XYZ file of C-alpha atoms in Angstrom:
311
model
C 125.500 135.609 67.366
C 122.997 138.219 66.241
C 125.090 138.064 62.764
C 124.668 134.476 62.977
C 121.043 134.221 63.413
C 120.459 137.017 60.524
C 122.208 135.004 57.994
C 120.344 132.099 58.940
C 116.851 133.824 58.946
C 117.789 135.294 55.392
C 118.995 132.032 54.301
C 115.470 130.364 55.387
C 113.811 133.016 53.350
C 112.796 134.936 55.998
C 113.363 138.964 56.343
C 115.655 139.749 59.101
C 115.951 143.359 59.740
C 117.902 143.640 63.629
C 116.032 146.067 65.650
C 117.534 145.245 69.243
C 119.332 142.685 71.231
C 119.884 141.503 75.174
C 121.766 139.508 76.486
C 120.810 137.630 79.645
C 122.588 134.945 81.686
C 120.370 131.985 79.779
C 120.137 133.573 75.885
C 120.575 136.447 73.733
C 117.370 138.035 72.696
C 117.478 138.864 69.046
C 114.825 141.471 68.507
C 113.720 142.109 64.406
C 111.025 144.020 62.981
C 107.848 142.141 62.181
C 106.179 141.664 58.521
C 104.382 139.745 56.391
C 108.145 137.921 55.590
C 109.105 137.195 59.678
C 106.354 136.211 62.110
C 106.512 134.417 65.111
C 104.772 131.595 63.329
C 107.197 131.467 60.940
C 110.038 131.445 62.673
C 108.545 128.779 64.984
C 108.204 126.569 62.211
C 111.820 126.665 61.252
C 113.270 125.905 64.576
C 114.517 122.580 63.477
C 116.276 123.595 60.672
C 117.659 126.575 62.971
C 119.053 123.903 65.697
C 120.172 121.353 63.198
C 121.434 123.119 60.358
C 122.473 126.450 61.874
C 123.788 125.423 65.676
C 121.083 127.744 66.980
C 118.819 126.698 69.655
C 116.110 128.852 69.988
C 114.431 128.448 73.263
C 111.429 131.155 72.631
C 109.904 133.158 69.882
C 107.754 135.381 71.018
C 105.281 138.541 69.343
C 106.216 142.541 70.999
C 105.230 145.484 69.571
C 106.122 145.811 65.747
C 109.311 143.076 66.872
C 109.428 139.441 66.336
C 111.820 138.595 69.730
C 114.120 135.574 69.469
C 115.825 133.965 72.263
C 118.720 131.862 71.721
C 120.441 129.802 74.196
C 123.932 131.204 74.774
C 126.705 128.178 74.633
C 127.404 128.019 78.458
C 124.753 129.604 80.763
C 126.283 132.465 82.757
C 126.353 132.089 86.417
C 124.552 135.056 88.368
C 126.106 135.669 92.153
C 123.613 137.276 94.622
C 126.560 140.410 94.931
C 126.010 140.754 91.537
C 122.420 141.500 91.569
C 122.460 143.447 94.314
C 124.942 145.840 92.886
C 122.134 146.455 90.937
C 119.765 146.521 93.348
C 118.889 150.053 94.849
C 116.062 149.688 97.885
C 114.242 152.762 99.232
C 115.712 153.708 102.401
C 112.488 154.313 105.054
C 111.123 154.345 108.071
C 108.559 151.702 106.777
C 109.380 147.971 106.621
C 110.516 146.621 103.481
C 108.592 144.231 101.286
C 110.330 143.870 98.110
C 113.422 141.544 97.552
C 115.356 140.912 94.704
C 115.988 137.217 94.330
C 117.594 136.901 89.957
C 117.108 138.205 86.766
C 114.075 137.666 84.290
C 114.993 135.750 81.309
C 112.947 138.791 78.761
C 114.771 141.585 79.503
C 118.069 140.985 82.320
C 116.338 143.444 84.518
C 115.682 142.478 88.426
C 113.000 139.860 89.033
C 111.296 141.519 92.195
C 109.623 139.331 94.963
C 107.216 141.708 96.665
C 104.677 139.769 98.458
C 101.609 142.396 99.865
C 102.643 144.882 97.472
C 103.049 143.892 93.733
C 102.272 140.451 94.513
C 99.585 137.934 96.523
C 100.651 138.242 100.678
C 101.726 134.392 101.173
C 103.958 132.165 98.695
C 104.434 128.511 97.704
C 107.736 127.542 96.456
C 108.388 124.186 94.744
C 111.509 122.860 93.569
C 112.944 118.985 93.977
C 116.393 118.303 95.135
C 119.218 120.192 93.140
C 117.043 122.975 91.995
C 118.155 125.963 93.796
C 115.538 125.730 96.319
C 117.112 126.395 99.616
C 119.408 128.828 97.636
C 115.990 130.708 96.764
C 114.890 130.533 100.082
C 117.909 131.837 101.860
C 118.208 134.708 99.539
C 114.779 136.252 100.578
C 115.874 135.659 104.180
C 119.455 137.776 103.479
C 117.184 140.356 101.451
C 114.912 140.852 104.384
C 117.422 140.949 107.008
C 119.869 143.602 104.895
C 116.478 146.138 103.923
C 115.011 145.815 107.313
C 115.730 146.043 111.181
C 115.032 143.274 113.463
C 112.643 145.625 115.082
C 111.063 146.321 111.382
C 110.690 142.356 110.433
C 110.682 139.096 112.389
C 111.371 135.761 110.730
C 109.619 132.655 112.352
C 112.028 129.952 110.528
C 110.632 126.208 110.201
C 112.756 123.410 109.438
C 111.638 119.674 109.638
C 115.668 119.004 108.636
C 116.905 120.396 111.878
C 117.743 123.427 110.476
C 120.708 122.449 108.640
C 120.450 124.568 105.856
C 120.149 127.607 108.282
C 122.987 127.062 110.094
C 124.465 130.390 109.097
C 121.082 132.254 110.173
C 121.047 131.199 113.840
C 122.767 134.587 114.879
C 120.490 136.593 113.015
C 118.848 139.168 115.179
C 115.531 139.173 112.899
C 114.957 135.361 113.768
C 112.321 135.175 116.413
C 112.830 132.405 118.673
C 115.605 130.484 116.548
C 114.688 127.296 114.077
C 111.564 125.723 114.720
C 112.224 121.929 114.261
C 109.547 119.929 115.697
C 106.080 119.606 114.963
C 104.417 120.708 118.018
C 107.008 123.666 118.343
C 105.554 124.878 114.616
C 102.242 124.653 115.246
C 102.300 126.703 118.541
C 104.038 129.437 116.739
C 101.718 129.342 113.793
C 98.397 129.182 116.431
C 100.489 131.845 118.473
C 100.243 134.009 114.962
C 96.769 133.790 114.323
C 96.626 135.244 118.190
C 98.621 138.068 117.009
C 96.887 138.736 113.709
C 93.886 138.913 115.953
C 95.351 141.299 118.720
C 96.917 143.552 115.727
C 93.176 144.284 114.381
C 92.184 145.254 117.547
C 94.774 147.744 117.355
C 94.087 148.914 114.007
C 90.486 149.611 115.365
C 91.464 151.578 118.473
C 93.594 153.759 116.365
C 91.178 153.963 113.253
C 93.750 152.196 110.944
C 93.013 149.874 108.220
C 96.781 147.925 108.248
C 99.790 147.583 109.696
C 101.392 150.657 107.563
C 98.510 153.174 108.718
C 98.864 151.919 112.018
C 102.546 152.415 112.181
C 102.398 155.872 110.512
C 99.965 156.817 113.738
C 101.899 155.738 116.311
C 105.202 156.427 117.917
C 108.299 154.776 116.777
C 108.046 152.196 119.816
C 104.806 151.334 119.561
C 105.283 150.072 115.765
C 104.486 146.677 114.994
C 106.995 144.468 112.670
C 106.112 142.537 109.855
C 105.958 139.049 110.319
C 107.893 136.237 107.961
C 106.745 132.628 108.215
C 109.525 130.512 106.580
C 108.319 126.741 106.079
C 110.882 124.681 104.420
C 109.830 121.035 103.679
C 106.413 121.228 105.081
C 105.260 118.380 102.698
C 107.064 116.159 105.231
C 105.405 117.024 108.084
C 102.122 117.187 106.112
C 102.268 113.406 106.089
C 101.132 113.654 109.660
C 97.479 113.858 109.835
C 97.482 115.850 112.882
C 99.732 118.341 111.388
C 98.333 118.320 108.201
C 94.959 119.294 110.202
C 96.437 121.715 112.400
C 98.233 123.891 109.688
C 95.413 123.628 107.161
C 93.696 125.128 109.488
C 95.822 127.984 111.027
C 97.064 128.844 107.522
C 93.007 129.531 106.564
C 92.611 131.702 109.057
C 95.933 133.401 108.229
C 95.283 133.912 104.584
C 92.131 135.748 104.927
C 93.305 138.522 106.926
C 97.012 138.606 107.835
C 98.302 140.792 104.701
C 97.014 143.595 106.311
C 97.925 142.547 109.870
C 101.529 142.467 107.991
C 102.119 138.461 108.189
C 103.199 136.767 105.296
C 103.674 132.996 104.586
C 106.413 131.088 102.478
C 106.150 127.729 102.478
C 108.391 125.602 100.202
C 108.305 121.711 99.242
C 110.074 119.367 96.952
C 106.653 118.111 95.202
C 103.608 120.176 96.965
C 101.012 117.152 95.787
C 97.060 117.052 96.320
C 97.371 114.160 99.068
C 100.165 116.694 101.354
C 98.556 120.094 100.329
C 94.840 120.249 100.446
C 92.979 123.033 98.022
C 91.905 125.145 101.229
C 95.824 125.376 101.710
C 97.138 125.662 98.344
C 94.476 128.447 97.690
C 95.476 130.670 100.540
C 99.081 130.506 98.980
C 98.665 132.627 95.834
C 102.279 133.184 94.841
C 104.152 130.112 92.873
C 107.720 130.363 92.462
C 108.270 126.949 90.325
C 112.044 125.905 90.086
C 112.648 122.742 89.167
C 110.438 119.610 89.973
C 110.339 115.802 89.095
C 107.475 115.752 86.874
C 106.430 119.112 85.819
C 103.535 118.138 83.670
C 102.282 116.333 87.193
C 102.379 119.444 89.099
C 100.703 121.354 86.418
C 97.853 119.087 86.620
C 97.658 118.495 90.320
C 97.841 122.432 90.481
C 94.987 123.222 87.957
C 92.910 120.512 89.361
C 93.199 122.145 92.621
C 92.064 125.246 91.301
C 94.585 127.624 90.567
């Protein structure tokens, strides 16, 4: 593909001096030395000709220092399994709870894509994806990643699923699961309100031990008194958010958790097919700072809604 791309660029009167290439599951990223005869704009203007004349489907053209990087779609996308990703993942073994989970490969350089609430990223997360987009697979990967890198004493998972837990039967026996799969609105509200009380209890402990967060607190106390990190995973939350009572309760509790839950070691992951404004108030949306957006029914519609909500 690199030879074909270089030949095509030269035939289009564009200078093409290769300086490197990277193969990703979706594309081949070819890097050429940038010059007055090879710029990002020049390549973008030739994308139609590269496709129709030379059969090269250019996904993206982006600038790098001294380089024009051209991503060309592979004839057939490569399936990446969780085993292949985890073979490259070497989480550090420490006594502290792990909050970094590898969920895939980056398209720009084929490196590991790490999901890190509370460290690299915001503490709370919104996942959007229509049916068949891989949303449930992503959430299951996060669940597994947390479970294999933490003991049940280090990580507790509250799993809320309006679909009666049909996507999570394999997790019923997971020792990290706190209270089984929550599948009713009343139980979900009760669990979220309990988390608010637990958050306040933890802050009282922090004050007593002069700690500014769960990490500092755990370092000061004995192993028997350490606090676990809580992960709340709420699948298909938009379904129940159509109920006014549930919508009001969740918006209130998440609003309180969003302010102080990070230091208390509590993280929220909410997932829905289409998190539109009528089911997701601005207050709730603003608390879910991470956005893992898979394929949605209308990308433009979701972006417009998100922009108006102050993303």
